[in-house]
CSV table of C-alpha atoms in Angstrom, one decimal:
chain,number,residue,atom,x,y,z
Q,1,UNK,CA,108.2,104.8,117.8
Q,2,UNK,CA,110.3,103.0,120.4
Q,3,UNK,CA,112.1,105.3,122.8
Q,4,UNK,CA,115.3,103.4,122.9
Q,5,UNK,CA,118.6,104.8,121.6
Q,6,UNK,CA,120.2,103.3,118.5
Q,7,UNK,CA,123.3,104.2,116.6
Q,8,UNK,CA,122.8,106.3,113.6
Q,9,UNK,CA,124.6,103.7,111.6
Q,10,UNK,CA,122.0,101.1,112.6
Q,11,UNK,CA,119.1,103.4,112.0
Q,12,UNK,CA,120.3,104.4,108.5
Q,13,UNK,CA,121.0,100.8,107.7
Q,14,UNK,CA,117.4,100.0,108.3
Q,15,UNK,CA,116.3,103.0,106.3
Q,16,UNK,CA,118.6,102.1,103.4
Q,17,UNK,CA,117.2,98.5,103.2
Q,18,UNK,CA,113.6,99.7,103.3
Q,19,UNK,CA,114.3,102.2,100.5
Q,20,UNK,CA,116.2,99.5,98.5
Q,21,UNK,CA,113.1,97.2,98.8
Q,22,UNK,CA,110.7,100.0,97.7
Q,23,UNK,CA,112.8,101.2,94.8
Q,24,UNK,CA,113.5,97.6,93.6
Q,25,UNK,CA,109.8,96.9,93.6
Q,26,UNK,CA,109.0,100.1,91.8
Q,27,UNK,CA,111.7,99.5,89.2
Q,28,UNK,CA,110.4,96.0,88.6
Q,29,UNK,CA,106.9,97.3,88.2
Q,30,UNK,CA,107.9,99.5,85.4
Q,31,UNK,CA,110.0,96.8,83.8
Q,32,UNK,CA,106.7,94.9,83.5
Q,33,UNK,CA,104.6,97.9,82.3
Q,34,UNK,CA,107.2,98.6,79.7
Q,35,UNK,CA,106.9,95.1,78.4
Q,36,UNK,CA,110.5,94.2,79.2
Q,37,UNK,CA,109.6,91.6,81.8
Q,38,UNK,CA,106.8,89.1,81.2
Q,39,UNK,CA,104.5,87.3,83.6
Q,40,UNK,CA,103.0,88.4,86.9
Q,41,UNK,CA,104.5,89.3,90.2
Q,42,UNK,CA,103.5,89.9,93.9
Q,43,UNK,CA,105.1,93.0,95.3
Q,44,UNK,CA,105.5,94.4,98.8
Q,45,UNK,CA,105.4,98.2,98.6
Q,46,UNK,CA,104.2,99.4,102.0
Q,47,UNK,CA,105.3,96.3,103.9
Q,48,UNK,CA,109.1,97.0,104.0
Q,49,UNK,CA,109.4,97.5,107.7
Q,50,UNK,CA,108.2,94.0,108.6
Q,51,UNK,CA,111.1,92.2,106.8
Q,52,UNK,CA,113.7,94.8,107.6
Q,53,UNK,CA,112.9,95.1,111.3
Q,54,UNK,CA,112.7,91.3,111.8
Q,55,UNK,CA,115.9,90.4,109.8
Q,56,UNK,CA,117.8,93.1,111.7
Q,57,UNK,CA,117.4,90.8,114.8
Q,58,UNK,CA,118.9,87.7,113.0
Q,59,UNK,CA,122.4,86.4,112.6
Q,60,UNK,CA,123.8,85.5,109.2
Q,61,UNK,CA,123.4,81.7,109.8
Q,62,UNK,CA,119.7,82.0,110.9
Q,63,UNK,CA,117.2,81.1,108.3
Q,64,UNK,CA,114.0,82.5,106.9
Q,65,UNK,CA,111.2,81.0,104.8
Q,66,UNK,CA,109.2,83.3,102.6
Q,67,UNK,CA,106.1,83.4,100.5
Q,68,UNK,CA,104.7,84.4,97.1
Q,69,UNK,CA,105.7,87.9,98.0
Q,70,UNK,CA,109.4,87.4,98.8
Q,71,UNK,CA,111.5,90.3,97.4
Q,72,UNK,CA,111.4,92.3,100.6
Q,73,UNK,CA,112.4,89.3,102.8
Q,74,UNK,CA,115.3,88.4,100.5
Q,75,UNK,CA,116.7,92.0,100.4
Q,76,UNK,CA,116.3,92.3,104.2
Q,77,UNK,CA,118.2,89.0,104.8
Q,78,UNK,CA,121.0,90.1,102.6
Q,79,UNK,CA,120.4,88.8,99.1
Q,80,UNK,CA,122.1,91.2,96.6
Q,81,UNK,CA,119.8,92.9,94.2
Q,82,UNK,CA,122.1,91.8,91.3
Q,83,UNK,CA,121.3,88.2,92.1
Q,84,UNK,CA,117.6,89.0,92.4
Q,85,UNK,CA,117.2,91.1,89.2
Q,86,UNK,CA,119.0,88.4,87.2
Q,87,UNK,CA,116.7,85.8,88.6
Q,88,UNK,CA,113.6,87.8,87.6
Q,89,UNK,CA,115.0,88.0,84.1
Q,90,UNK,CA,115.5,84.2,84.1
Q,91,UNK,CA,119.3,84.5,83.6
Q,92,UNK,CA,122.0,82.1,84.7
Q,93,UNK,CA,123.5,84.7,87.0
Q,94,UNK,CA,120.3,84.7,89.1
Q,95,UNK,CA,120.2,83.4,92.7
Q,96,UNK,CA,118.5,80.2,91.4
Q,97,UNK,CA,120.3,80.3,88.1
Q,98,UNK,CA,117.2,81.6,86.4
Q,99,UNK,CA,115.1,78.6,87.2
Q,100,UNK,CA,113.1,80.0,90.2
Q,101,UNK,CA,111.9,83.4,89.3
Q,102,UNK,CA,110.1,85.8,91.6
Q,103,UNK,CA,108.2,83.2,93.7
Q,104,UNK,CA,111.2,81.0,94.4
Q,105,UNK,CA,113.6,83.7,95.1
Q,106,UNK,CA,116.2,82.7,97.7
Q,107,UNK,CA,119.7,81.6,98.5
Q,108,UNK,CA,120.3,79.0,101.1
Q,109,UNK,CA,123.9,80.1,101.6
Q,110,UNK,CA,122.5,83.4,103.0
Q,111,UNK,CA,119.9,81.7,105.1
Q,112,UNK,CA,117.0,82.2,102.7
Q,113,UNK,CA,115.2,79.0,101.9
Q,114,UNK,CA,114.0,79.6,98.3
Q,115,UNK,CA,110.6,81.1,98.7
Q,116,UNK,CA,107.5,78.9,98.7
Q,117,UNK,CA,104.5,80.4,96.9
Q,118,UNK,CA,101.9,78.0,98.2
Q,119,UNK,CA,100.0,79.8,101.0
Q,120,UNK,CA,101.3,78.4,104.3
Q,121,UNK,CA,103.9,76.2,102.5
Q,122,UNK,CA,106.8,77.7,104.5
Q,123,UNK,CA,105.3,77.0,107.9
Q,124,UNK,CA,106.2,73.3,108.2
Q,125,UNK,CA,109.6,74.0,106.4
Q,126,UNK,CA,110.6,76.6,108.9
Q,127,UNK,CA,109.4,74.3,111.7
Q,128,UNK,CA,111.5,71.5,110.2
Q,129,UNK,CA,114.6,73.8,110.0
Q,130,UNK,CA,114.1,74.6,113.7
Q,131,UNK,CA,113.8,70.9,114.6
Q,132,UNK,CA,117.1,70.3,112.7
Q,133,UNK,CA,118.8,73.1,114.6
Q,134,UNK,CA,117.6,71.7,117.9
Q,135,UNK,CA,118.6,68.1,117.1
Q,136,UNK,CA,122.1,69.2,116.0
Q,137,UNK,CA,122.4,71.5,119.1
Q,138,UNK,CA,123.0,74.5,116.9
Q,139,UNK,CA,122.2,77.9,118.3
Q,140,UNK,CA,120.3,79.0,115.2
Q,141,UNK,CA,116.7,80.1,114.7
Q,142,UNK,CA,114.3,79.9,111.9
Q,143,UNK,CA,111.8,82.7,111.0
Q,144,UNK,CA,108.7,81.9,109.1
Q,145,UNK,CA,107.2,84.8,107.2
Q,146,UNK,CA,103.6,84.2,106.3
Q,147,UNK,CA,100.6,86.3,105.2
Q,148,UNK,CA,97.4,86.6,107.3
Q,149,UNK,CA,95.7,84.1,105.0
Q,150,UNK,CA,98.2,81.4,105.9
Q,151,UNK,CA,96.9,81.4,109.5
Q,152,UNK,CA,93.7,79.7,108.3
Q,153,UNK,CA,95.5,76.9,106.5
Q,154,UNK,CA,95.5,73.5,108.3
Q,155,UNK,CA,99.3,73.3,108.2
Q,156,UNK,CA,99.4,76.3,110.4
Q,157,UNK,CA,97.8,74.4,113.3
Q,158,UNK,CA,99.9,71.3,112.7
Q,159,UNK,CA,103.2,73.2,112.6
Q,160,UNK,CA,102.6,75.5,115.5
Q,161,UNK,CA,101.5,72.5,117.6
Q,162,UNK,CA,104.8,70.7,116.9
Q,163,UNK,CA,106.9,73.9,117.3
Q,164,UNK,CA,105.3,74.4,120.7
Q,165,UNK,CA,105.4,70.9,122.1
Q,166,UNK,CA,109.1,70.5,121.1
Q,167,UNK,CA,110.0,74.0,122.1
Q,168,UNK,CA,111.6,74.6,118.7
Q,169,UNK,CA,113.7,77.8,117.9
Q,170,UNK,CA,111.2,79.3,115.4
Q,171,UNK,CA,109.4,82.6,115.1
Q,172,UNK,CA,106.1,82.6,113.3
Q,173,UNK,CA,105.8,86.1,111.7
Q,174,UNK,CA,102.5,87.0,110.3
Q,175,UNK,CA,102.5,89.9,107.9
Q,176,UNK,CA,98.9,91.0,108.3
Q,177,UNK,CA,98.2,93.4,105.4
Q,178,UNK,CA,94.5,93.2,106.1
Q,179,UNK,CA,93.6,91.2,103.0
Q,180,UNK,CA,94.1,87.6,102.0
Q,181,UNK,CA,94.4,88.4,98.3
Q,182,UNK,CA,91.0,90.3,98.1
Q,183,UNK,CA,89.4,88.8,101.2
Q,184,UNK,CA,89.3,91.1,104.3
Q,185,UNK,CA,90.9,89.5,107.3
Q,186,UNK,CA,87.9,90.3,109.5
Q,187,UNK,CA,85.6,88.3,107.2
Q,188,UNK,CA,87.5,85.1,107.8
Q,189,UNK,CA,88.7,85.4,111.4
Q,190,UNK,CA,86.7,85.5,114.6
Q,191,UNK,CA,89.6,86.8,116.7
Q,192,UNK,CA,90.3,90.5,116.9
Q,193,UNK,CA,94.0,90.0,116.6
Q,194,UNK,CA,95.7,87.1,114.8
Q,195,UNK,CA,98.2,87.0,117.6
Q,196,UNK,CA,95.5,85.5,119.8
Q,197,UNK,CA,95.9,82.3,117.8
Q,198,UNK,CA,99.1,81.8,119.8
Q,199,UNK,CA,97.0,81.0,122.9
Q,200,UNK,CA,96.1,77.6,121.4
Q,201,UNK,CA,99.8,76.7,121.5
Q,202,UNK,CA,100.6,78.5,124.8
Q,203,UNK,CA,103.3,80.5,123.1
Q,204,UNK,CA,103.8,84.2,123.3
Q,205,UNK,CA,101.7,86.1,120.8
Q,206,UNK,CA,102.1,89.8,120.1
Q,207,UNK,CA,100.5,92.3,117.8
Q,208,UNK,CA,103.0,94.8,116.6
Q,209,UNK,CA,102.8,98.0,114.4
Q,210,UNK,CA,104.4,96.4,111.4
Q,211,UNK,CA,105.0,99.8,109.8
Q,212,UNK,CA,107.5,100.7,112.5
Q,213,UNK,CA,110.8,99.0,111.9
Q,214,UNK,CA,112.0,99.6,115.4
Q,215,UNK,CA,108.9,98.2,117.0
Q,216,UNK,CA,109.3,95.1,114.8
Q,217,UNK,CA,113.0,94.9,115.6
Q,218,UNK,CA,112.4,95.0,119.4
Q,219,UNK,CA,109.7,92.4,119.3
Q,220,UNK,CA,111.8,90.2,117.1
Q,221,UNK,CA,114.9,90.6,119.3
Q,222,UNK,CA,112.9,89.3,122.3
Q,223,UNK,CA,111.4,86.4,120.3
Q,224,UNK,CA,114.7,85.4,118.7
Q,225,UNK,CA,116.5,85.6,122.0
Q,226,UNK,CA,114.0,83.3,123.8
Q,227,UNK,CA,114.0,80.9,120.8
Q,228,UNK,CA,117.8,80.8,120.8
Q,229,UNK,CA,117.8,80.1,124.6
Q,230,UNK,CA,115.6,77.0,124.1
Q,231,UNK,CA,112.4,78.6,125.4
Q,232,UNK,CA,110.4,77.8,122.3
Q,233,UNK,CA,108.6,79.7,119.5
Q,234,UNK,CA,106.7,83.0,119.4
Q,235,UNK,CA,104.0,84.3,117.2
Q,236,UNK,CA,104.3,87.9,116.0
Q,237,UNK,CA,101.5,89.6,114.2
Q,238,UNK,CA,103.0,92.5,112.2
Q,239,UNK,CA,100.2,94.8,111.1
Q,240,UNK,CA,100.9,96.5,107.8
Q,241,UNK,CA,99.3,97.4,104.5
Q,242,UNK,CA,100.0,96.6,100.9
Q,243,UNK,CA,99.9,99.9,98.9
Q,244,UNK,CA,99.9,98.0,95.7
Q,245,UNK,CA,97.8,95.2,94.2
Q,246,UNK,CA,97.9,91.6,95.4
Q,247,UNK,CA,99.6,90.8,92.1
Q,248,UNK,CA,100.4,92.9,89.1
Q,249,UNK,CA,97.0,92.3,87.5
Q,250,UNK,CA,95.1,93.4,90.6
Q,251,UNK,CA,93.9,97.0,90.7
Q,252,UNK,CA,92.9,96.4,94.4
Q,253,UNK,CA,89.4,97.9,94.0
Q,254,UNK,CA,88.4,96.1,97.2
Q,255,UNK,CA,90.6,98.5,99.3
Q,256,UNK,CA,88.3,101.5,100.2
Q,257,UNK,CA,89.7,104.9,99.0
Q,258,UNK,CA,89.7,106.3,102.5
Q,259,UNK,CA,91.6,103.3,103.8
Q,260,UNK,CA,94.1,103.5,101.0
Q,261,UNK,CA,94.7,107.2,101.7
Q,262,UNK,CA,95.2,106.6,105.4
Q,263,UNK,CA,97.6,103.8,104.6
Q,264,UNK,CA,99.7,105.9,102.3
Q,265,UNK,CA,100.1,108.5,105.1
Q,266,UNK,CA,101.1,105.6,107.4
Q,267,UNK,CA,103.5,103.9,105.0
Q,268,UNK,CA,106.8,102.9,106.7
Q,269,UNK,CA,109.4,104.7,104.7
Q,270,UNK,CA,107.9,108.2,105.0
Q,271,UNK,CA,107.2,107.6,108.7
Q,272,UNK,CA,110.7,106.4,109.4
Q,273,UNK,CA,112.2,109.3,107.5
Q,274,UNK,CA,110.3,111.7,109.7
Q,275,UNK,CA,111.5,109.9,112.8
Q,276,UNK,CA,115.1,110.0,111.6
Q,277,UNK,CA,114.9,113.8,110.9
Q,278,UNK,CA,113.2,114.4,114.3
Q,279,UNK,CA,115.8,112.4,116.2
Q,280,UNK,CA,118.5,114.2,114.2
Q,281,UNK,CA,119.9,110.8,113.1
Q,282,UNK,CA,120.2,112.2,109.6
Q,283,UNK,CA,119.7,115.3,107.5
Q,284,UNK,CA,117.4,115.3,104.5
Q,285,UNK,CA,120.4,115.5,102.2
Q,286,UNK,CA,121.7,112.2,103.7
Q,287,UNK,CA,118.4,110.5,103.0
Q,288,UNK,CA,118.4,111.9,99.5
Q,289,UNK,CA,121.9,110.6,99.0
Q,290,UNK,CA,120.9,107.1,100.2
Q,291,UNK,CA,118.0,107.1,97.7
Q,292,UNK,CA,120.4,108.1,94.9
Q,293,UNK,CA,122.8,105.3,95.8
Q,294,UNK,CA,120.1,102.8,96.0
Q,295,UNK,CA,118.8,103.8,92.5
Q,296,UNK,CA,122.3,103.5,91.1
Q,297,UNK,CA,122.6,100.0,92.6
Q,298,UNK,CA,119.3,98.9,91.1
Q,299,UNK,CA,120.1,100.4,87.6
Q,300,UNK,CA,123.4,98.5,87.7
Q,301,UNK,CA,121.5,95.3,88.5
Q,302,UNK,CA,119.1,95.8,85.6
Q,303,UNK,CA,122.0,96.4,83.2
Q,304,UNK,CA,123.9,93.3,84.4
Q,305,UNK,CA,120.7,91.2,84.3
Q,306,UNK,CA,119.8,92.2,80.8
Q,307,UNK,CA,123.3,91.4,79.5
Q,308,UNK,CA,123.6,88.1,81.3
Q,309,UNK,CA,123.1,84.8,79.4
Q,310,UNK,CA,119.8,82.7,79.5
Q,311,UNK,CA,120.1,79.1,80.6
Q,312,UNK,CA,120.5,76.4,78.0
Q,313,UNK,CA,117.7,73.7,77.6
Q,314,UNK,CA,120.1,71.1,79.0
Q,315,UNK,CA,120.6,73.1,82.1
Q,316,UNK,CA,117.1,71.9,83.1
Q,317,UNK,CA,118.8,68.5,83.9
Q,318,UNK,CA,121.2,70.1,86.4
Q,319,UNK,CA,120.5,70.8,90.1
Q,320,UNK,CA,117.9,68.1,90.4
Q,321,UNK,CA,119.6,66.1,93.2
Q,322,UNK,CA,121.6,67.2,96.2
Q,323,UNK,CA,124.8,65.2,96.5
Q,324,UNK,CA,126.9,64.5,99.5
Q,325,UNK,CA,124.3,65.0,102.2
K,1,UNK,CA,99.0,99.8,75.7
K,2,UNK,CA,101.2,97.9,78.1
K,3,UNK,CA,100.6,94.2,78.9
K,4,UNK,CA,99.1,94.7,82.4
K,5,UNK,CA,99.3,91.1,83.2
K,6,UNK,CA,95.6,90.3,82.9
K,7,UNK,CA,96.1,87.7,80.2
K,8,UNK,CA,93.7,89.6,78.0
K,9,UNK,CA,94.6,91.2,74.7
K,10,UNK,CA,91.7,93.6,74.3
K,11,UNK,CA,91.5,96.6,76.5
K,12,UNK,CA,89.2,99.6,76.3
K,13,UNK,CA,90.4,103.1,77.0
K,14,UNK,CA,87.5,104.4,79.0
K,15,UNK,CA,88.5,107.9,79.9
K,16,UNK,CA,91.6,110.1,79.7
K,17,UNK,CA,92.8,111.4,83.0
K,18,UNK,CA,95.4,113.7,81.4
K,19,UNK,CA,94.7,116.1,78.6
K,20,UNK,CA,97.0,117.0,75.7
K,21,UNK,CA,99.5,119.5,76.9
K,22,UNK,CA,99.4,118.4,80.5
K,23,UNK,CA,102.6,117.3,82.3
K,24,UNK,CA,102.6,113.6,83.2
K,25,UNK,CA,104.9,112.0,85.8
K,26,UNK,CA,106.1,108.4,85.6
K,27,UNK,CA,103.7,106.4,87.6
K,28,UNK,CA,100.8,108.9,87.5
K,29,UNK,CA,97.4,107.6,86.2
K,30,UNK,CA,97.2,108.4,82.5
K,31,UNK,CA,93.8,107.0,81.7
K,32,UNK,CA,91.1,104.6,82.9
K,33,UNK,CA,90.9,101.3,81.2
K,34,UNK,CA,88.6,98.4,81.2
K,35,UNK,CA,89.4,94.7,80.7
K,36,UNK,CA,87.0,91.8,80.8
K,37,UNK,CA,87.7,91.6,84.5
K,38,UNK,CA,87.9,95.1,85.9
K,39,UNK,CA,88.2,98.8,85.3
K,40,UNK,CA,91.4,100.3,86.5
K,41,UNK,CA,93.7,103.2,86.2
K,42,UNK,CA,96.7,102.9,83.8
K,43,UNK,CA,99.9,104.3,85.1
K,44,UNK,CA,102.1,106.2,82.7
K,45,UNK,CA,105.5,104.5,82.0
K,46,UNK,CA,106.8,107.8,80.5
K,47,UNK,CA,107.5,111.2,82.0
K,48,UNK,CA,107.0,114.5,80.2
K,49,UNK,CA,104.1,116.1,78.5
K,50,UNK,CA,101.1,114.3,77.1
K,51,UNK,CA,101.6,115.4,73.4
K,52,UNK,CA,98.8,113.4,71.9
K,53,UNK,CA,95.9,111.1,72.8
K,54,UNK,CA,96.0,108.7,69.9
K,55,UNK,CA,92.7,106.9,70.7
K,56,UNK,CA,89.4,108.4,71.7
K,57,UNK,CA,87.6,107.5,74.9
K,58,UNK,CA,85.6,104.2,74.8
K,59,UNK,CA,87.9,102.7,72.2
K,60,UNK,CA,89.0,99.1,72.3
K,61,UNK,CA,92.7,98.6,71.6
K,62,UNK,CA,95.1,95.6,71.6
K,63,UNK,CA,98.0,95.2,73.9
K,64,UNK,CA,101.0,96.8,72.2
K,65,UNK,CA,99.0,99.5,70.3
K,66,UNK,CA,100.1,103.1,70.6
K,67,UNK,CA,97.5,105.0,72.7
K,68,UNK,CA,99.4,108.2,73.4
K,69,UNK,CA,102.7,110.1,72.9
K,70,UNK,CA,104.5,111.5,75.9
K,71,UNK,CA,107.5,113.7,75.3
K,72,UNK,CA,108.8,117.2,75.6
K,73,UNK,CA,107.0,120.5,74.9
K,74,UNK,CA,107.0,121.3,71.2
K,75,UNK,CA,108.2,117.9,70.2
K,76,UNK,CA,106.4,116.6,67.0
K,77,UNK,CA,104.6,113.3,67.0
K,78,UNK,CA,104.0,110.9,64.1
K,79,UNK,CA,100.6,111.7,62.4
């Protein structure tokens, strides 16, 4: 854990968001198992610290792009769980009016480009957002969340080349959860650390403990600061672990039992709780209270979402074109 | 048998991991199941006591079939 001092309010804010993400994902998992919610879904249990640590270093008007696994990113950037749950239920009160669902979760008014589920699809979009900020002389930054698998897509090379030569205000954040779906990272990469790929573009590349929200926050603060000052992009590799399947239908049998056990002991929320207690930033009772509040917030979201109306067929004809740009 | 998202309707209950009378927590593995793609553990969606295993091991069931009753001690289950 980083040695710096933070306000208790800041630390508990990080903790609360991580718990909100975990409990949201768990609630959604059971909505599926109970047969209330159809389809499949990609969840981020175990990866909460990457999104929360990184988004803590952003301003409200900075933007993020996300992936097929977007719930954590959205909560971390400030999307209310009411809007997200309604979207999962396909209701008109959802953040995309029920037309996006899990893999297009987002809200541009909160700086969340609706998620792009195609692997690597967000990389050129984030780069383009950063180019727009630079051309308009706005002091905003774009953060591109991507998985480890995305770093082997062709568009990764094209986008990072452009980001680097034009010194764009963008942070490329790799959430390395050790598997591209079921393929081990080591099987498809010759470098030891994915951050070494930054060398090709002569941009800073760092490998960070992605299960430590403060380590992520510190690295992000530096990268965001230099991006905002016009010094160009950075590549952050946030090493984490997915303690659930790639998707709902994936029992993750390719994750060895020993590795899974170690990962559960290293999962970010339990670790951060221990840190908060050791630093006397909070009592256990306060952490319990936060968990209770979070659960109540999620239950309210489920209730509202279930009661909300479904879109009408003719609503499919709305929101097709942006006017007044 | 919940729809576990595998797009298959037929699922085999391979092995019970909880016996009748044992407490079960929500999210705990209840039994091992086998689809045409993989064998995996099925998490319990209910919390309480496993009152009855409705199907025997190595029985193929359809999504939506009742495979077990979880409730409170002493509660009666449909026969």
